[in-house]
Amino acid sequence: MNQSVENQIEELREEIRKHNHNYYVKDISTISDYDFDMLLKKLEALEIKHPEFFDKDSPTQRVGGGVTKNFETIVHKNRMYSLDNSYSLEDLEDWEKRIKKIVEGPIEYTCELKYDGASINISYENGSLVKAVTRGDGFQGDDVTTNVKTIRSLPLKLTDPFLESFEIRGEIILPLDGFNKMNEEREAEGEDVYANPRNTASGSLKLQDNAEVAKRPLDCLLYQVVVDRSNFESHSEILGAARKSGFKVPETMTVASSIKEVFDFVEDWDEKRHDLPYETDGVVIKVNSLRQQEELGYTAKAPRWAIAYKFKTEQQSTVLNEITYQVGRTGAITPVANLEPVQLGGTTVRRASLHNADQIQKLDIRVGDFVFVEKGGEIIPKIVGVDLAKRPESSISTLYATNCPECDSLLVRKEGDAKHYCPNEFTCPPQVTGRIQHFISRKAMDIDGLGGETVDLLRKSELVANYADLYDLTIEQILPLDRMAEKSAQNIVTGIHKSKEIPFEKVLFALGIRFVGETVAKKLAKHFKNIDSLLAASFEVLVSVDEIGDKIAESIVAFASDEQNLILVERLKAAGVQLELSAEVLENQSNLLEGKIFVVSGVFYQMTRNELKKAIEDNGGKVSSSISKKTTFVIAGDKMGPSKLEKATNLGISIISEDEFIGLLN
Ligand code: AMP
Ligand code: ZN
């Protein structure tokens, strides 16, 4: 009997691994999202019921329970070297001359793209991922294993390991699509956008909560296997074997038999790189034979058997015709350079972002100037300097806009903010549309049938000027709009009606209070239980809530002190939108555990670990990840870590069982 449960668990794990690999490594979809979730849930349930078959490499172990306060420093077993750089065919030919003096016979080269992210060294033992360490200074780095394990394309366990124990190195990257999506979400929440994918990727590895890391679309591209001894003869062979074992080794890699061929690869990718889903800033060329690599060895800083070729950052000079200003959804103003069209990286560039007033002042950018435009992060081209020699005599320095280009309101700039804002949130057109678009979006009110363009149309036709107006819309009003079919009009009205069932926490997010994102909205909903007590709360009360900081509190107070917001909220209430927690949710909540801090450790039977944590929080208690003097109770399940047990005992903290905890609640 037990044997069959164990088999069932193992089979489920294997099946999930296979789908994961197909989806995240091979880019093919072999199961629907729904069916995949069902498989995972089934496995989770079995694992909870049978903790004796726990496996740290199970697909269920990618996320959860992983809050790291301090990342431990780990000395690399094998130093992580840097790479020498080259910039031209001549540089590459010089490199070839140098190495031909050391090794004899023909030399083969591998060409790989230089992936632009954060380097990582991952150790595997007996086919299991055991540790992931950042590069650090090359000698020692930080242990970021729990965060790296959330990256779906990286195998936790190899079904058919190509080596028993080895280290594999790669680059953790954030593909451009995912990066742009993250920024769109941040913009919608009124937060500053991330500067570039590379820094965002390396920043992600240092987040404390691995559930947050799991939400980021990180990927891991592998480029090197480090092993003491093996039967492999070449770098390409060993990487091929790693790929077959389940690692994401990009197919763009090739083997070249001469420097001429290497350079063909370089020139080819200098063009094609703009179509890649991620950023690359060059090519890495390596001597393919492992024996020749060993002969060549290392200089003080880099291997002699490898060299990086850096692509030129493309730069062009062109005339700046005009500076215009764009208004974002949150009222943030972005200055835009309108340029004399110029060819750059295979596209025609007409506009470039100027970021903010400081940037314009720092570079002293003026209309009529010849400016240097660069395409760095491949996203929006930027202006990196001014050709002062070509500056016309008549040139006058730039005066930053004082009024909103859309509604003429006087712009404001708060201390510490890099950007200017249009304060007219209620009638400035892009802000009105933006707020409504945020309100109806999937993670907020999730109103089907209503898209961004329709919202703009509704606003222009003066049918809606704010989100509360949506609830007064009728089919008769919508029908006359441009290209509106009866069915679509019906869908919009039905969608709006259905949104009255959306729970309070999402409504709170939908209101678009600056800095109140999804997670903060959840916290606030749970704490205040309804909109009236939230909006009545003072700054002091707000900051006393766990994880609510000054910035958020200030923003809520500002929202609540604006009469127009209060009217909107009252209208939503009258329309039947959920502005308090439902009776059902409230019923399961109490203050029974107020002031008590819990640490949850081990495997449980009656509830999952997450259910336990939720029960603690729902009843006013707090969950902490590590045991300290402040801990009130440790809830100990099966297989609680011995070091935790020892620490709790030493500090004299009460250790209770799952049953005893449930007893506390009743
Ligand atoms: P640098 O930081 O400029 O000295 O370049 C060395 C870094 O390039 C290494 O630490 C790797 O993280 C990174 N890198 C990216 N792609 C590759 C690749 N295909 N092969 C080797 N290193 C790479
Ligand atoms: Zn405005």
Coordinates of N, CA, C and O and ligand atoms in Angstrom, one line a residue, residues 81-83 85 112-115 119 135 171 223 284 286 310, ligand 1:
Y81 N 36.4 33.7 -12.2 CA 37.2 34.7 -12.9 C 36.4 35.7 -13.7 O 35.2 35.5 -14.0
S82 N 37.1 36.8 -14.1 CA 36.5 37.8 -14.9 C 36.9 37.4 -16.4 O 37.5 36.4 -16.5
L83 N 36.6 38.2 -17.3 CA 37.0 37.9 -18.7 C 37.7 39.1 -19.3 O 37.4 40.2 -19.0
N85 N 38.6 41.6 -22.4 CA 37.7 42.1 -23.4 C 38.4 42.4 -24.7 O 39.6 42.7 -24.7
E112 N 29.6 31.9 -27.8 CA 28.4 32.0 -27.0 C 28.0 33.5 -26.9 O 28.9 34.4 -26.8
L113 N 26.8 33.8 -26.8 CA 26.4 35.2 -26.5 C 26.8 35.5 -25.1 O 26.9 34.6 -24.2
K114 N 27.1 36.8 -24.8 CA 27.4 37.2 -23.4 C 26.1 37.7 -22.8 O 25.6 38.7 -23.2
Y115 N 25.5 36.9 -22.0 CA 24.2 37.2 -21.4 C 24.4 38.2 -20.3 O 25.3 38.1 -19.5
S119 N 25.8 36.8 -12.5 CA 26.4 35.5 -12.6 C 26.1 34.7 -11.3 O 26.1 35.2 -10.2
R135 N 28.3 35.6 -7.6 CA 29.7 35.7 -7.9 C 30.5 36.5 -6.9 O 31.6 36.2 -6.5
E171 N 24.0 32.7 -16.0 CA 23.7 34.1 -15.8 C 22.2 34.2 -15.5 O 21.4 33.6 -16.2
Y223 N 26.3 28.5 -18.9 CA 27.4 28.7 -19.9 C 28.7 27.9 -19.5 O 29.7 28.0 -20.2
V284 N 31.1 35.7 -26.0 CA 32.2 35.1 -25.3 C 32.8 34.0 -26.1 O 32.1 33.1 -26.6
K286 N 35.5 30.9 -26.4 CA 36.3 30.0 -25.6 C 37.0 29.0 -26.4 O 36.5 28.5 -27.5
K310 N 33.1 42.8 -27.0 CA 32.0 43.7 -26.6 C 31.4 44.4 -27.8 O 32.2 45.0 -28.6
Ligands
AMP1 P1 33.0 40.8 -17.0 O1 32.0 40.9 -15.9 O2 32.8 41.8 -18.1 O3 34.4 40.6 -16.6 O4 32.6 39.5 -17.8 C1 32.6 38.2 -17.2 C2 31.2 37.8 -16.9 O5 30.5 37.5 -18.1 C3 31.2 36.5 -16.2 O6 31.3 36.6 -14.8 C4 29.9 35.9 -16.6 O7 29.0 36.2 -15.5 C5 29.4 36.7 -17.8 N1 29.0 35.9 -18.9 C6 27.9 36.1 -19.6 N2 27.7 35.2 -20.6 C7 28.8 34.4 -20.5 C8 29.2 33.3 -21.3 N3 28.5 32.8 -22.3 N4 30.4 32.6 -20.9 C9 31.1 33.1 -19.9 N5 30.8 34.2 -19.1 C10 29.6 34.8 -19.5

